[in-house]
Structures are given as structure tokens and as C-alpha cells.
mmCIF file of C-alpha atoms in Angstrom:
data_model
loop_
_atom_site.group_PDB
_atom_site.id
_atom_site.type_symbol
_atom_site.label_atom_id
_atom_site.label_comp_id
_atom_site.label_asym_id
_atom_site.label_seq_id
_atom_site.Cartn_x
_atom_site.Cartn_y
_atom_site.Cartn_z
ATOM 1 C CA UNK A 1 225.291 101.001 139.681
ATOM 2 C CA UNK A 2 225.189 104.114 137.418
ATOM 3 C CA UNK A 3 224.867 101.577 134.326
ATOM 4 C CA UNK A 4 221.655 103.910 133.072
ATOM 5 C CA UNK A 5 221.102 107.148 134.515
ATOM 6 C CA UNK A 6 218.093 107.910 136.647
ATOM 7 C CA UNK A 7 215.223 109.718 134.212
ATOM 8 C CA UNK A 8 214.643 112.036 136.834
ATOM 9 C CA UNK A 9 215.232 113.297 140.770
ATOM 10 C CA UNK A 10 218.819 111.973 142.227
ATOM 11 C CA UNK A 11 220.112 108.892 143.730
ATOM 12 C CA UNK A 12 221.591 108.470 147.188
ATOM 13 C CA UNK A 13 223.382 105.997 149.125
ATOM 14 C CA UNK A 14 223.785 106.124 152.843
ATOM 15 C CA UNK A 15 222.961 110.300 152.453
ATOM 16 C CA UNK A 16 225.345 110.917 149.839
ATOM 17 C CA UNK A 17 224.243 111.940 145.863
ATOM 18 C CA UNK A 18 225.616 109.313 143.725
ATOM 19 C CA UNK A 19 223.610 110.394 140.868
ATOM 20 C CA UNK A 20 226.529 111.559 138.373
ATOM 21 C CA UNK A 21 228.968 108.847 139.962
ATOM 22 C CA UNK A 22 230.808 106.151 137.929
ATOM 23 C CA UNK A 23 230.418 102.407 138.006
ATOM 24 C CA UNK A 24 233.723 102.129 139.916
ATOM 25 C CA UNK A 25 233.027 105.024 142.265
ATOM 26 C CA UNK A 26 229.758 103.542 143.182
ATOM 27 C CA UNK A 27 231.780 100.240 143.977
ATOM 28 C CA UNK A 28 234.434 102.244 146.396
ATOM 29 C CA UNK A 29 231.494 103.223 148.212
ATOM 30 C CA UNK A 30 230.473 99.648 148.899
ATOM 31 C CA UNK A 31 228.008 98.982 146.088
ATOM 32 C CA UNK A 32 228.013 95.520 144.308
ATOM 33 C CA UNK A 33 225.760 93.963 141.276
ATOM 34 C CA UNK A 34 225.501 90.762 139.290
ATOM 35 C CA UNK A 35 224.052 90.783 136.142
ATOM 36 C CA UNK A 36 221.470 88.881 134.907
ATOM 37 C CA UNK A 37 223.709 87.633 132.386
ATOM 38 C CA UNK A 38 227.132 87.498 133.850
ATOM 39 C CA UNK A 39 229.680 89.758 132.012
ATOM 40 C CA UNK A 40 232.830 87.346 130.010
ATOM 41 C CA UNK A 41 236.170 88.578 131.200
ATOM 42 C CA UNK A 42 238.416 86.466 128.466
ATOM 43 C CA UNK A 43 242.062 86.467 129.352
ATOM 44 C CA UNK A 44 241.425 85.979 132.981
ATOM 45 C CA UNK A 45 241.484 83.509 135.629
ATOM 46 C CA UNK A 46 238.573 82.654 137.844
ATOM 47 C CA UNK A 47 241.293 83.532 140.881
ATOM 48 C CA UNK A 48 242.368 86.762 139.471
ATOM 49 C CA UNK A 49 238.781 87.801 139.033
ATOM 50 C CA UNK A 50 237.483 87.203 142.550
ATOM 51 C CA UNK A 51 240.859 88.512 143.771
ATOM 52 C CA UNK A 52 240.346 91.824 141.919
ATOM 53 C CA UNK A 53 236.576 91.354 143.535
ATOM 54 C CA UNK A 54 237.660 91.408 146.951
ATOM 55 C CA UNK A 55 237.970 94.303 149.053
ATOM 56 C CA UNK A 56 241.644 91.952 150.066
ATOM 57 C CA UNK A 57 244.389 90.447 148.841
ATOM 58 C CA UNK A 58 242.660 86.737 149.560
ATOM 59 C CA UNK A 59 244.706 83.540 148.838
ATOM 60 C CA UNK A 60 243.787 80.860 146.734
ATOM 61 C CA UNK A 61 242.424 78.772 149.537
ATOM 62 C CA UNK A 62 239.947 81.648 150.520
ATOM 63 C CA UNK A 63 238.913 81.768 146.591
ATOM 64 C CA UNK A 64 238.654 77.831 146.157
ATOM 65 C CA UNK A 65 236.467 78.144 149.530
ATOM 66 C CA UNK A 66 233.833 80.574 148.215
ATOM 67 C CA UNK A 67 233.838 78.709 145.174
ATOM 68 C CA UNK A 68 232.959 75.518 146.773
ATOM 69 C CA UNK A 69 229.988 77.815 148.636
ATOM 70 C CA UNK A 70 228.378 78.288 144.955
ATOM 71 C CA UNK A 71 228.518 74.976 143.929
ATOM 72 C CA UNK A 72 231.831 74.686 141.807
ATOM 73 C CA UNK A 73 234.524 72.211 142.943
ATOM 74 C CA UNK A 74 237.324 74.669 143.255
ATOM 75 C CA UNK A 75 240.407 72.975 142.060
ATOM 76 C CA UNK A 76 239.054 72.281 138.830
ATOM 77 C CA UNK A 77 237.865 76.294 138.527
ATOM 78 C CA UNK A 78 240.607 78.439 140.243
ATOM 79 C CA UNK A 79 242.746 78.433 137.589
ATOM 80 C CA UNK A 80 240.439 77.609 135.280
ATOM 81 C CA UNK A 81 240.684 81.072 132.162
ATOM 82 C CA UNK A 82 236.758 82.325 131.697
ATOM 83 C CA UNK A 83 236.186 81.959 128.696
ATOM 84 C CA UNK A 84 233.333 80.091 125.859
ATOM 85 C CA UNK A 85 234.466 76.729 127.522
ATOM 86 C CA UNK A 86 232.277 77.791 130.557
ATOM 87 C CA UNK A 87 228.751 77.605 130.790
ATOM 88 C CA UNK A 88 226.251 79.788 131.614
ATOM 89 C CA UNK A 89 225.568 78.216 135.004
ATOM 90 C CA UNK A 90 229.002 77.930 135.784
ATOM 91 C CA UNK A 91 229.672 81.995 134.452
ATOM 92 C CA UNK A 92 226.847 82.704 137.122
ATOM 93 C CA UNK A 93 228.193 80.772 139.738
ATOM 94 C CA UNK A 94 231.538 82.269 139.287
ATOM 95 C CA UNK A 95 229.726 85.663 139.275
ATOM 96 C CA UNK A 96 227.942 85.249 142.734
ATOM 97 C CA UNK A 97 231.562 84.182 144.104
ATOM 98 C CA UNK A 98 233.268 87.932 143.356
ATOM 99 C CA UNK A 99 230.289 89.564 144.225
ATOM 100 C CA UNK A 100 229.707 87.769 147.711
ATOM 101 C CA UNK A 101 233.858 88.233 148.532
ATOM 102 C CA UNK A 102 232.851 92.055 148.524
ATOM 103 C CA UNK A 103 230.970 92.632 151.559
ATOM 104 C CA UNK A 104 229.425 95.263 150.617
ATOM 105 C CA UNK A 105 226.859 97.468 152.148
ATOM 106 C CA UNK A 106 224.636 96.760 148.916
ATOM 107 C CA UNK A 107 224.382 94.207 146.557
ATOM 108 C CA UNK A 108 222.126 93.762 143.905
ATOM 109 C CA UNK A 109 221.525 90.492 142.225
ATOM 110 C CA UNK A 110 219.313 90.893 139.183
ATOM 111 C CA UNK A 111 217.740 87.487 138.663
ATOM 112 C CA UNK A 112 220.413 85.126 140.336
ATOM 113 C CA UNK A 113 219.187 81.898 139.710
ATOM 114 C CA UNK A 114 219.255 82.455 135.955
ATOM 115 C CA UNK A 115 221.211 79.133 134.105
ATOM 116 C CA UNK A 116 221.091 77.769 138.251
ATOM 117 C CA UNK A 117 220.482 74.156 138.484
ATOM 118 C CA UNK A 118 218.140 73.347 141.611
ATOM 119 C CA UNK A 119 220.600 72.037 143.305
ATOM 120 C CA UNK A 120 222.450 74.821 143.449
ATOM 121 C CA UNK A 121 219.765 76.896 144.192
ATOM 122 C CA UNK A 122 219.458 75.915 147.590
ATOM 123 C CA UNK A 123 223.447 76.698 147.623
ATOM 124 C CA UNK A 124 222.488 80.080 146.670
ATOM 125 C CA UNK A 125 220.031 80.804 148.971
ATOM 126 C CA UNK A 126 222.837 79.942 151.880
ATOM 127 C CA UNK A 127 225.099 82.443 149.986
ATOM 128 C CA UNK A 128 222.134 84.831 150.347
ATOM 129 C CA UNK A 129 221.652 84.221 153.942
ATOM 130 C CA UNK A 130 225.574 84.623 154.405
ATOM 131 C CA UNK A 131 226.327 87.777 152.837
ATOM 132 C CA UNK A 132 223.429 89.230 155.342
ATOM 133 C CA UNK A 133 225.122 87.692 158.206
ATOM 134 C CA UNK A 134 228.386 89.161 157.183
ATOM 135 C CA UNK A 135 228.131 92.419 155.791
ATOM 136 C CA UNK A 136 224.795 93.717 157.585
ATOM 137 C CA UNK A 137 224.104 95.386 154.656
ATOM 138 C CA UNK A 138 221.374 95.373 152.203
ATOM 139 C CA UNK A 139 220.600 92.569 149.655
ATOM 140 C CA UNK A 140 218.608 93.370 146.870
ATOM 141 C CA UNK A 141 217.463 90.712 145.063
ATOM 142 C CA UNK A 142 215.633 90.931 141.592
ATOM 143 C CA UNK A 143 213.646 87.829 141.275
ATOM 144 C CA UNK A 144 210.456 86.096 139.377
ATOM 145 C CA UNK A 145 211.539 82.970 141.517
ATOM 146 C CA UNK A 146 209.145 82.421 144.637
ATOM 147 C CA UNK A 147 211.351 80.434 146.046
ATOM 148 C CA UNK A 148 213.196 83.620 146.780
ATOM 149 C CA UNK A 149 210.439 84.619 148.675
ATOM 150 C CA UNK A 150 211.174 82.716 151.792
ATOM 151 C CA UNK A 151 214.225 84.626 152.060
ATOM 152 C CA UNK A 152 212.915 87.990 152.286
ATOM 153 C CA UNK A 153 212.346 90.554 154.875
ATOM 154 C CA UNK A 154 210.357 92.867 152.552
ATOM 155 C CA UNK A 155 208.964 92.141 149.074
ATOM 156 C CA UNK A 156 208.647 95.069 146.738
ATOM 157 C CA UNK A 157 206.085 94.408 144.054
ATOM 158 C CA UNK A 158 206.394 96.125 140.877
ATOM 159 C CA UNK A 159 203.932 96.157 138.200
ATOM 160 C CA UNK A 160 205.060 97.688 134.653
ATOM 161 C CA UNK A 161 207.825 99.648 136.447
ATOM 162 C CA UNK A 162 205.915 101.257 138.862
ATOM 163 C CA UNK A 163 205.966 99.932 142.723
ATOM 164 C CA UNK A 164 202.715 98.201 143.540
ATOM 165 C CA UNK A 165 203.175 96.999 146.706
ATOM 166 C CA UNK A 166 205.033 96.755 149.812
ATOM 167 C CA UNK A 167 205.812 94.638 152.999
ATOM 168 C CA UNK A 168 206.791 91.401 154.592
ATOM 169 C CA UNK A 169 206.267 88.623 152.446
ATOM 170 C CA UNK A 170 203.099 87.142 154.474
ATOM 171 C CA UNK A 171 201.397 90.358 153.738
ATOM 172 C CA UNK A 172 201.935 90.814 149.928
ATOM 173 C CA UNK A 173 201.355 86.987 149.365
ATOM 174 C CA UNK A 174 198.230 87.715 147.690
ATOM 175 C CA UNK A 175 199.272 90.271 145.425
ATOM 176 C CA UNK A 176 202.009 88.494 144.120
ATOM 177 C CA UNK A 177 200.261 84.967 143.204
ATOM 178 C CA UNK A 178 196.862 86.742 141.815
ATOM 179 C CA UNK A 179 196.046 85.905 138.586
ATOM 180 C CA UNK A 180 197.519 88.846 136.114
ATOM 181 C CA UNK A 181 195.134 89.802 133.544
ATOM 182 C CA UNK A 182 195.939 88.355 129.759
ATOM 183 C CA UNK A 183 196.844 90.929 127.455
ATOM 184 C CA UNK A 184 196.320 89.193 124.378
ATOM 185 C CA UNK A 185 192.921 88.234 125.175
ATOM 186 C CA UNK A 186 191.918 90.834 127.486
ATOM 187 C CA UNK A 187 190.429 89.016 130.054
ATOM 188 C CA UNK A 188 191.575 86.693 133.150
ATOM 189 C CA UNK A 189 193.810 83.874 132.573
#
């Protein structure tokens, strides 16, 4: 999203540099992100938030219907102000909603199910599967949850920053669920 600049080389999105682009230019061009720790907007309404989110003027109903999708009963949350009174799981919830009301080409969740009950996890993984059906676009999910796994069409592994491995989840199983070495002790775990 342009947060923290690139070290080195340039970034590009559907062919274009986006390297020296701001936050909000990157989102014109169809580029979406949730936090790990959802950002507090005080002063706002849950329905003005996800109706600045969307790409449309969308009514209430529309809002209260999204927010139903990620677990929140809507009428007690569309006009709800976010604020401290909210809790983490709920501030995540609410973040998935104006990120999913996008459609966007990308979206980038870093570590979704943060402060996500397990109940609502399996509502997240339909919100998952929904914004792929809808937008066409590309999901990138940042994860330590192998639940997410089942989801994916490709798993990229990283290992202290650096890409480690590639492919369809079937193929990298192994990699991923190895035992990692134990730093403290320096041997196996």
C-alpha cells in the first residue's frame, strides 16, 4: 500500500510503477489492505466508514448485510460510533466489512483472524471465498493460521523475509509443518 517504501527495485501493479504512489492513489487503482491491527477511526459511524469504503454510494441495508457476512448483528453496529467501547474482534470484523465492499483487484489481509473467535472464522473464510468470486482479483492473505491453508491456490513460504518456497498447497505441505530449528538452543525442537 505504499505504507513503507520498497528498499530497493520498483513496484508494479497490473504494468504500471506504483513505487512513489500514495496510500490513496494506490487505492484508486483498486488496491485494498487490512491491518493486522485494525486502524480506530473515533468520531465515525460503522455506516459512514464502510460507505466511504465502497467504491458506491451503498444504503444502509447493503452495509447491515455485509456486516451480518462477518459475524456482527447489524442493527446493533450500523450506527454504532467506533470507538474504545468496541473490541478488538469486533474492530476486525468491522475492518474486513469496508475492505470486502471494495472489490478490488487486490486485497491484502495481514493476519485476518487476529482477535477472531472460531466461530467467526469459518465466517471469514466465506468472506474470503466471496471476494474471489466477486472481484476476480487477487487475495493476498498474510497468515500463521493453517486453517487458511485450505483456502489457497498458491502458498508462498517465507522464511526470515526471504521467499522459501512456492506452489499449491499439497506441494509445500511439507515445508510448512517441518519442524523449525530452536534458536535458543540450537538444535531441533
Amino acid at each position: 500500500m505504499g505504507i513503507n517504501k520498497q528498499d530497493s527495485g520498483k513496484v508494479f501493479f497490473n504494468g504500471n510503477d506504483i513505487s512513489e504512489l500514495q496510500i490513496n492513489e494506490r487505492a484508486k487503482m483498486g488496491i485494498s489492505f487490512a491491518f493486522q491491527q485494525p486502524v480506530k477511526f473515533k468520531g465515525i459511524t460503522v455506516y459512514d466508514l464502510i460507505r466511504l469504503s465502497s467504491e458506491k454510494d451503498i444504503s444502509k441495508k447493503e452495509a447491515c448485510q455485509i456486516l451480518s457476512k462477518v459475524g456482527l448483528c447489524a442493527k446493533e453496529y450500523v450506527d454504532r460510533e467506533i470507538n474504545a467501547s468496541l473490541s478488538g474482534g469486533e474492530l476486525k470484523r468491522i475492518e474486513i466489512a469496508t475492505v470486502a465492499v471494495r472489490n478490488s483487484n487486490l486485497t491484502i489481509f495481514d493476519e485476518p483472524e487476529a482477535g477472531i473467535d472460531l466461530w467467526s472464522f469459518n465466517n471469514l473464510i466465506k468472506i474470503f471465498e466471496e471476494i474471489r468470486e466477486k472481484t476476480k482479483g487477487t487475495t493476498l492473505i498474510i497468515s500463521h493460521q493453517e486453517r487458511i491453508l485450505n483456502i489457497a491456490d498458491n502458498i508462498i513460504l517465507l522464511n526470515n523475509g526471504k521467499v522459501e518456497k512456492v506452489g499449491k498447497p499439497k506441494d509445500i505441505e511439507n515445508a510448512i509443518f517441518t519442524k523449525a530449528p530452536c534458536c535458543k538452543l540450537g538444535g531441533e525442537i
